[in-house]
XYZ file of C-alpha atoms in Angstrom:
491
model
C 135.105 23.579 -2.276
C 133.371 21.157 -0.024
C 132.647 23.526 2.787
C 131.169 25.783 0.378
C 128.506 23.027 -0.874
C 128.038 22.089 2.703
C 126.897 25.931 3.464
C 124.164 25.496 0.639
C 123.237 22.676 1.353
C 122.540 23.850 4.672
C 120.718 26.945 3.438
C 118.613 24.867 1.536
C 117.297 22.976 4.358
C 116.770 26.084 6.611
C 115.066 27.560 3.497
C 113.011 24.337 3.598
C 111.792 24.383 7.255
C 111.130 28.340 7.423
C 108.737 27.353 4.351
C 107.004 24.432 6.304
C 106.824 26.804 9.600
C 104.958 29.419 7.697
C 102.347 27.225 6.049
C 101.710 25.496 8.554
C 101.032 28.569 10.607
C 98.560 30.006 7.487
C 96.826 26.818 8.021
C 96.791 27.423 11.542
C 95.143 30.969 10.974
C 92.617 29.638 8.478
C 91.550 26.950 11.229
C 91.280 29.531 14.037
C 89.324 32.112 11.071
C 86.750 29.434 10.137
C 85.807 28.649 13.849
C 85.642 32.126 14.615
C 83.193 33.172 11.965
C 81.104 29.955 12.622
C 81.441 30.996 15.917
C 80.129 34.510 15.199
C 77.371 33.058 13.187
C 76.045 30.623 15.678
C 76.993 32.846 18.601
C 73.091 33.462 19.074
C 72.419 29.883 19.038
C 75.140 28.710 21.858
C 73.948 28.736 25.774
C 76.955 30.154 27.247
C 75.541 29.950 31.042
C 74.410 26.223 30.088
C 77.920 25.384 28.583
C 79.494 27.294 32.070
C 77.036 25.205 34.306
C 77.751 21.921 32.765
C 81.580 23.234 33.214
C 81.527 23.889 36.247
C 79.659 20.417 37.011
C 82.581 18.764 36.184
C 84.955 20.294 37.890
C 83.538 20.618 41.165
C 85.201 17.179 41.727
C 83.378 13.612 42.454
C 80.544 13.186 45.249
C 80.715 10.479 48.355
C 79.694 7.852 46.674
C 76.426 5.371 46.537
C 74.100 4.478 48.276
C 72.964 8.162 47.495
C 69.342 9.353 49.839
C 66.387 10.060 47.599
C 64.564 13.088 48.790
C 60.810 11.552 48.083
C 58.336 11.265 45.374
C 57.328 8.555 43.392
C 59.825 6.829 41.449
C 59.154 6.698 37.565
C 62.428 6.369 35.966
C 66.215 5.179 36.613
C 68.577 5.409 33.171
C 71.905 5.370 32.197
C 73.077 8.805 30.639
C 76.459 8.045 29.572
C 78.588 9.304 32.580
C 75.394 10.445 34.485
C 72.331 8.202 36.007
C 69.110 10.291 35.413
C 66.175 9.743 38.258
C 62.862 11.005 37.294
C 59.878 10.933 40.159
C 56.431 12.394 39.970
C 57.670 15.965 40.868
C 61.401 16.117 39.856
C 63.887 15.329 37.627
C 67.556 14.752 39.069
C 71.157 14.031 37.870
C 73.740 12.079 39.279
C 77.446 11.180 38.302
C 78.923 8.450 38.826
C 80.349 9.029 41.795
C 76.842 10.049 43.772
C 77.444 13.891 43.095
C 74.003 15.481 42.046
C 74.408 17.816 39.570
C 70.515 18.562 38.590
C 67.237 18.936 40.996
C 64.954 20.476 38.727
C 60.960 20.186 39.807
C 58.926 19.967 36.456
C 55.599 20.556 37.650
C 54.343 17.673 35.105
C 51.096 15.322 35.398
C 52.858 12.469 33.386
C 56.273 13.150 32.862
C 58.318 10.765 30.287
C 61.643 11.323 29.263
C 63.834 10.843 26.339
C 67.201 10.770 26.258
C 70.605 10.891 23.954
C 74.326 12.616 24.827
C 73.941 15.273 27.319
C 70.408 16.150 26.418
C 67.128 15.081 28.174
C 63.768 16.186 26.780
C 61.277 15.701 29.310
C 57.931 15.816 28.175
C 53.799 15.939 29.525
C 52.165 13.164 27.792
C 48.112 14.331 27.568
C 49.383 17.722 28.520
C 51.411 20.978 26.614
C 54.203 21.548 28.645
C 57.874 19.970 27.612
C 61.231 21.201 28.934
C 64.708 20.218 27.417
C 67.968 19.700 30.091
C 71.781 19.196 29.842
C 72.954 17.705 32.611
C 73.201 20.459 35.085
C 70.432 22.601 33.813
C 67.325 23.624 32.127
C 68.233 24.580 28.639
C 64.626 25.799 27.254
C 61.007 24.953 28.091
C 58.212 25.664 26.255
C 54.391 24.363 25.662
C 52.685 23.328 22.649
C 49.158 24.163 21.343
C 47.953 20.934 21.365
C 48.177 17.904 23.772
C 51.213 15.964 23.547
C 51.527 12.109 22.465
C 55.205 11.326 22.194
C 58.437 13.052 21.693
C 61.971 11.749 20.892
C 65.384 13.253 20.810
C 68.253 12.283 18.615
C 72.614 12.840 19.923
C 72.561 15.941 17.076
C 69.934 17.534 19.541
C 66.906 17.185 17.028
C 63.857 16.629 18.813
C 60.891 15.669 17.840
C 57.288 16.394 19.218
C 53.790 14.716 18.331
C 50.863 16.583 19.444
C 47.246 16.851 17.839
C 46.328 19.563 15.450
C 43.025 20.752 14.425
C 44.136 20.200 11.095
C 44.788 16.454 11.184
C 44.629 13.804 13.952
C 48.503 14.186 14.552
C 51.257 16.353 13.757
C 55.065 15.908 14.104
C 57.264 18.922 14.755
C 60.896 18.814 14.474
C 63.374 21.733 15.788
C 67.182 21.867 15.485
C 66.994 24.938 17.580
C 64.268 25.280 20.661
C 63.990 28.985 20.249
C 63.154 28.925 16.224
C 60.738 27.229 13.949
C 60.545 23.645 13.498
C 62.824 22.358 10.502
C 60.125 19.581 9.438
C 56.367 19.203 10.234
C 54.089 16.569 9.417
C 50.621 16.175 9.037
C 49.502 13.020 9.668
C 45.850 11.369 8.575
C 46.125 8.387 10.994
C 46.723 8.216 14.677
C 50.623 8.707 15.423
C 51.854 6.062 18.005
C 55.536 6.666 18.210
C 58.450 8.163 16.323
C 61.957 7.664 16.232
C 64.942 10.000 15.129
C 68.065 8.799 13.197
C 71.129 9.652 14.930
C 73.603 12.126 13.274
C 71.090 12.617 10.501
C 68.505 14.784 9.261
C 65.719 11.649 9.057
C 63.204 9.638 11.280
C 60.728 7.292 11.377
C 56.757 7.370 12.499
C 54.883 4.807 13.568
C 50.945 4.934 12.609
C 47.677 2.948 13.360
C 44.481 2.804 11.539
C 41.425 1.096 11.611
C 40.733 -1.163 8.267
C 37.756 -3.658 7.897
C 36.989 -3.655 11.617
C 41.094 -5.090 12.125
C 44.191 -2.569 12.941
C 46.323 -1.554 10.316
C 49.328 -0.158 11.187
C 52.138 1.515 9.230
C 55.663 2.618 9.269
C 57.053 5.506 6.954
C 59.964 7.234 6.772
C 61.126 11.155 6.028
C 64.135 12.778 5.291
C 63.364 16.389 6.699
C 64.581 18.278 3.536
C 62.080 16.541 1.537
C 58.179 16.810 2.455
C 57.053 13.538 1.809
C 56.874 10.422 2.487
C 60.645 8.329 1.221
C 59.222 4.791 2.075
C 56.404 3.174 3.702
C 55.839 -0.694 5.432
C 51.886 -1.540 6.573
C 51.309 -4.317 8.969
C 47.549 -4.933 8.316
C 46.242 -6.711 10.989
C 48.789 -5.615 13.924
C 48.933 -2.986 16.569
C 52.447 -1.459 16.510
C 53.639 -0.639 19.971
C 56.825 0.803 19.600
C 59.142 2.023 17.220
C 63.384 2.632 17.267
C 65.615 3.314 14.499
C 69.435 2.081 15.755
C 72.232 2.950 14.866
C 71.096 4.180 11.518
C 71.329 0.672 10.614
C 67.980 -1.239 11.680
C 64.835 -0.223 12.229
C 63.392 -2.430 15.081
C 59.070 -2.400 15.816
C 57.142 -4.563 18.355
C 53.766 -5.045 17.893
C 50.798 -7.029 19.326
C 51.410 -10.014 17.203
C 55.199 -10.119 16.934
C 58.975 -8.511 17.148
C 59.778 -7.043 13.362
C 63.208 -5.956 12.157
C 63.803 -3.866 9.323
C 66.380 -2.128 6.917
C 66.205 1.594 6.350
C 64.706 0.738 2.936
C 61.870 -0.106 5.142
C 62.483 -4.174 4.260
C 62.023 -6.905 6.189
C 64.905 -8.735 7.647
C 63.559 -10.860 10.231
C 61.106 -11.361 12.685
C 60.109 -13.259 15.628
C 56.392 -14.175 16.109
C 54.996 -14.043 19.342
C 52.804 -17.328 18.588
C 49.663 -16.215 20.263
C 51.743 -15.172 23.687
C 50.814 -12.568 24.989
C 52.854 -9.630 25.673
C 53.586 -8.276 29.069
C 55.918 -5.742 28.736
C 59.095 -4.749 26.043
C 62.483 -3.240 26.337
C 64.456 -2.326 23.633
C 68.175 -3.230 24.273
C 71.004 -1.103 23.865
C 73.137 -3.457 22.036
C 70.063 -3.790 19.026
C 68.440 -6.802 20.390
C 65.422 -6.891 22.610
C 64.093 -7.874 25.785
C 60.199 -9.279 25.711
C 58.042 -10.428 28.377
C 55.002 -13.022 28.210
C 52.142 -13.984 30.610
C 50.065 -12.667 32.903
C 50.929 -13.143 36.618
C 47.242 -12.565 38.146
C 46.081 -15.419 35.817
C 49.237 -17.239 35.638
C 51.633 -16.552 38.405
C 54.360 -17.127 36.109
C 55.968 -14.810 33.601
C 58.344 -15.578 30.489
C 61.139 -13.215 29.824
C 62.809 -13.993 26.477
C 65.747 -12.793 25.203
C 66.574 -11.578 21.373
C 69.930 -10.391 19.690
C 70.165 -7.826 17.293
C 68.801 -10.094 14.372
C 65.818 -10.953 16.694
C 66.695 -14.629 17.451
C 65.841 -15.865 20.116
C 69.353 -16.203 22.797
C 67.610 -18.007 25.670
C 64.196 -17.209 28.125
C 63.376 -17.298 31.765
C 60.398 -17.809 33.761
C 59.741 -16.684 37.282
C 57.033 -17.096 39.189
C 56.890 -13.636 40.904
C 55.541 -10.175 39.653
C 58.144 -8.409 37.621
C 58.416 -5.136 38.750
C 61.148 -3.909 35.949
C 63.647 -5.661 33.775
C 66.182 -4.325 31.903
C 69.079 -6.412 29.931
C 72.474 -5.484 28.534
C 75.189 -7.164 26.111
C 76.056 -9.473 28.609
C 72.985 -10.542 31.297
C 69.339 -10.229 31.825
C 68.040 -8.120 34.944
C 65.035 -8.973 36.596
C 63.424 -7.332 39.474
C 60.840 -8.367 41.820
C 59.601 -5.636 44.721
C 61.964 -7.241 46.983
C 65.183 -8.783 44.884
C 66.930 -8.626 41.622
C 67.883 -11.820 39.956
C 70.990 -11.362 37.378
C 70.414 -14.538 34.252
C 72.607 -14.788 31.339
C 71.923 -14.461 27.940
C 70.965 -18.243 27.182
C 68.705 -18.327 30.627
C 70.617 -19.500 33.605
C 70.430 -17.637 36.576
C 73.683 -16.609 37.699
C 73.067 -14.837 41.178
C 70.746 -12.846 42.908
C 70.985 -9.590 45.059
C 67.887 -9.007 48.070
C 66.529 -5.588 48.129
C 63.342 -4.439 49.675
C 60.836 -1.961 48.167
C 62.749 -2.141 44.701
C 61.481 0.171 42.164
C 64.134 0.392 39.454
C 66.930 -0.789 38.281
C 69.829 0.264 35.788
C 72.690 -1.693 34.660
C 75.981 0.627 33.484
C 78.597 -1.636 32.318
C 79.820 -3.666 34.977
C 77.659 -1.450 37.959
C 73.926 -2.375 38.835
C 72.127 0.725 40.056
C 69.065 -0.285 42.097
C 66.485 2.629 43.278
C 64.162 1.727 46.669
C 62.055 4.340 48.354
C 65.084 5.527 50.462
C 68.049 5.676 48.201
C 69.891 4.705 45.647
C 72.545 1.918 45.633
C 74.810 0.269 43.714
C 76.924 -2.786 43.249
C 79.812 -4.727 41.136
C 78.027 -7.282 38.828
C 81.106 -8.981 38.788
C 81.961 -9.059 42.602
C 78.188 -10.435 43.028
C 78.743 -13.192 40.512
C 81.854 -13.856 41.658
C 80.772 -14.299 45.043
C 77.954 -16.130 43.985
C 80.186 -18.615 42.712
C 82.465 -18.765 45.091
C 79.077 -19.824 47.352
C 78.103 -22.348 45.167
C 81.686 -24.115 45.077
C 81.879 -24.484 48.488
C 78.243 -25.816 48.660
C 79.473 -28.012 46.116
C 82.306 -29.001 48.336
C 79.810 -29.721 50.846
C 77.687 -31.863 49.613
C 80.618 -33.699 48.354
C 81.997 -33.565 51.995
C 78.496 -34.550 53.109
C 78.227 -37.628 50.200
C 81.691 -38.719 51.685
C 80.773 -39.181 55.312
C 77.415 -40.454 54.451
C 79.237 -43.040 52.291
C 81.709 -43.897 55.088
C 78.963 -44.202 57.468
C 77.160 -46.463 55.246
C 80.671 -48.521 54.389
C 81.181 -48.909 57.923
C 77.573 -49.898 59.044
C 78.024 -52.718 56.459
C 81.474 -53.828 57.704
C 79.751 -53.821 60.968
C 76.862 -55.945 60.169
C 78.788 -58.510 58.398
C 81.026 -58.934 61.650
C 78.014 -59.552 63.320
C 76.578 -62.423 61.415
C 80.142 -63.549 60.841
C 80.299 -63.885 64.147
C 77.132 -64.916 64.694
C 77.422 -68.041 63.028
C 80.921 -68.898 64.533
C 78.691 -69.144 67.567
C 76.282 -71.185 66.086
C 79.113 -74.021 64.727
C 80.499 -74.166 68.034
C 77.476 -74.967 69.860
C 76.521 -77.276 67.220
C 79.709 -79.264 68.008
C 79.770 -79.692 71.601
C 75.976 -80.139 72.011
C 75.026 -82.387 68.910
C 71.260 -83.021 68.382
C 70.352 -86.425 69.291
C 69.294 -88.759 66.382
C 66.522 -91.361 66.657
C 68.498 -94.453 67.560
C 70.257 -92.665 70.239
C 67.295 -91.145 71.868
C 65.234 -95.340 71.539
C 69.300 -96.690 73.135
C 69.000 -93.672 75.860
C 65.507 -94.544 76.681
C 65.770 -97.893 76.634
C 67.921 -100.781 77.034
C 67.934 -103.543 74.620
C 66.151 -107.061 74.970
C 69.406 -109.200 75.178
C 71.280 -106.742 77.629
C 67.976 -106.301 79.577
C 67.975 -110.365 79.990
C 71.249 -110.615 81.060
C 70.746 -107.406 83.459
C 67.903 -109.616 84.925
C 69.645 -112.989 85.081
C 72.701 -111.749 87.029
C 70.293 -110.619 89.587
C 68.509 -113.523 89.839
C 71.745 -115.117 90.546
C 72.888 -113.115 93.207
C 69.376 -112.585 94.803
C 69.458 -117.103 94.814
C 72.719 -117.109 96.033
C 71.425 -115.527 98.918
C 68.676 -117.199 99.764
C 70.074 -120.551 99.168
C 73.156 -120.888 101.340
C 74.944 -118.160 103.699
C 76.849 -115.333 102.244
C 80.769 -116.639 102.389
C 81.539 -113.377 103.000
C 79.414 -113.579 106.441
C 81.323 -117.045 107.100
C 84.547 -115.544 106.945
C 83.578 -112.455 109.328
C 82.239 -115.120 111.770
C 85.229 -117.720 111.899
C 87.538 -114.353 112.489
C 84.996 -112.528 115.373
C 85.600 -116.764 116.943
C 89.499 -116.581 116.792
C 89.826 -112.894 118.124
């Protein structure tokens, strides 16, 4: 009896499993039915020979390594593009991995190129010109031209991209297209003068930055669209202020620089913070990729100096530098501050302090990529460990340390012993002096009269014995001769 329950039991479970196995191959099945019909469906929409380019990109296995040679043109533009560097010059646009491999060369035939860039798309654009031209990153994907010049473009990591030319119906218009090859999913028709526009990433929205001209003063404004609904779904002006640039990040912020000061914003279009500029004025901007932002004060033909200072992502202020050279680019990161001159870069941290510096002549551009600095020069492209150059730069600056500690020692010594030295000297100096003093006393005043001079008493009695004797003498014969006479007689 207890075999046969153990046979059930056994069917049971087998019963079990077969059941499991065959739904989870149905689900299997409906997976592989629903991307083949969305397949089918957006078959006309897919680049195959882009998809096989960028393919075979990144298989062909990793390059020789930086310093990379530039092949000549003016450089414009060095930026990170996730596990590519893009390089854009006056005549081409090029692609490198990470390991020096080039992967695009494309020649864009553009007056005054400017890129944007997200994921593996770059949308390179002709700003005062028609033409624009979209890239992965091994090949040209679609270009096309617009009616009317163009005044800025962005591109978003879902591949929207936006373009802002002029119209003859308005002073700007914004076009938005999912797809290069059909319509635009959103147009916009603007009444004031566009200056820049920013996409949401992952999302169907964006924001446009507009200037006006109110009571002889600027009046900028900022207004938001979802692209499903044609109007306007909130609106900020800035009377008074020249907007300069505009990015929305990471859906979460919406960050503007103007003439006056740095502005922060929700995506309700609300004020969160800003940072006022104070009457500085503004050099140059760089919108960081961790939400803060890099700004940069002064005027070094007036000057000589310029102020770099440094905001997180709730603009307040981190720290600031000044140098006294032209600043050719800077760029910053989460962790350090880049600043190039034509001829060096100087790495500061976050609160200000310079932390090392790397020479370089004829420096053009620089990129930092997590811990690698890329630097571009008129020849070629280099890189190096941020870490290995701080690292050394430290190790330099112990051992300086150590000596001018060395250095403090000896001088120290020297000093110790000099001292020792000169305190032998007068110690010995006045041994000297005690000895003489004892067996050469100065004479006093009664010894120098006695010395000179006899006294009256002894001076009488000096002169009376001589008076005796010279009597004596003259009075009777010597005795002495007596004697000597009686004794000559006898002999």
């Amino acid at each position: 009896m207890a075999k046969l329950t153990d046979l059930e039991k056994v069917r049971r479970i087998r019963a079990h499993k077969r059941t499991r196995k065959n739904l989870l191959l149905l689900a299997l099945a409906a997976i592989l039915v629903f991307f083949s019909v969305s397949l089918v469906k957006r078959a006309e929409d897919v680049d195959f020979a882009t998809l096989y380019s960028d393919l075979k990109v990144d298989l062909a296995g990793n390059g020789d390594g930086y310093p990379v040679p530039l092949p000549g043109g003016k450089i414009l533009k060095l930026q990170n593009a996730g596990d590519n560097l893009l390089l854009l010059t006056d005549t081409n646009l090029y692609t490198y991995n990470m390991s020096g491999r080039q992967t695009l060369n494309a020649q864009h035939g553009m007056s005054n190129p400017l890129l944007a860039h997200t994921g593996d798309r770059t949308l390179l654009y002709d700003r005062g010109g028609t033409r624009y031209s979209l890239y992965s990153k091994s090949a040209l994907v679609h270009s096309g031209s617009m009616n009317f010049p163009l005044y800025v473009a962005d591109i978003s990591s879902n591949e929207n991209f936006a373009l802002v030319t002029g119209s003859d119906q308005s002073l700007a218009l914004v076009s938005v297209y999912s797809n290069p090859k059909k319509e635009p999913i959103f147009r916009y028709w603007s009444a004031r003068m566009v200056i820049d526009v920013s996409l949401a990433e992952n999302q169907n929205a964006m924001v446009i930055a507009c200037v006006d001209v109110q009571d002889g003063d600027y009046l900028s404004s900022i207004s938001r669209f979802q692209f499903s609904i044609e109007k306007e779904m909130g609106r900020a002006d800035l009377p008074g202020e020249l907007i300069l640039g505009i990015d929305w990040f990471n859906n979460n912020t919406i960050r503007v620089v103007t003439d006056k000061r740095a502005i922060l914003f929700d995506n309700d279009l609300k004020q969160i913070a800003d940072y006022n500029f104070a009457g500085q004025k503004l050099e140059r901007f760089f919108f960081r990729p961790d939400g803060g932002l890099l700004v940069v004060f002064g005027s070094y033909a007036e000057e000589k100096q310029l102020k770099a200072v440094l905001l997180n992502s709730r603009f307040k202020k981190q720290g600031e530098y000044t140098t006294n050279y032209e600043i050719v680019t800077a760029k910053a990161d989460a962790n350090r501050l880049y600043i190039a001159s034509s001829n060096k870069v100087e790495i500061v941290s976050h609160d200000g302090v310079l932390l090392t510096e790397l020479p370089l002549p004829n420096l053009y551009k620089v990129e930092p990529v997590g811990d690698q600095l890329f630097c571009a020069d008129n020849t070629q492209i280099s890189v190096s460990s941020v870490k290995q150059l701080i690292a050394a730069q430290e190790e330099k600056d112990r051992q300086e340390e150590k000596d001018r500690q060395e250095e403090k020692d000896r001088q120290e010594e020297a000093e110790r012993k000099a001292k020792e030295e000169e305190e032998r000297k007068e110690k010995q100096e006045e041994e000297s002096s005690g000895q003489s003093s004892e067996e050469d006393p100065a004479p006093g005043p009664d010894s120098s009269s006695s010395s000179s001079g006899m006294g009256d008493s002894d001076s009488e009695e000096l002169f009376q014995e001589a008076d005796g004797q010279d009597g004596s003498s003259q009075s009777g014969a010597d005795p002495s001769l007596e004697n000597l006479s009686g004794e000559s007689g006898q002999e």
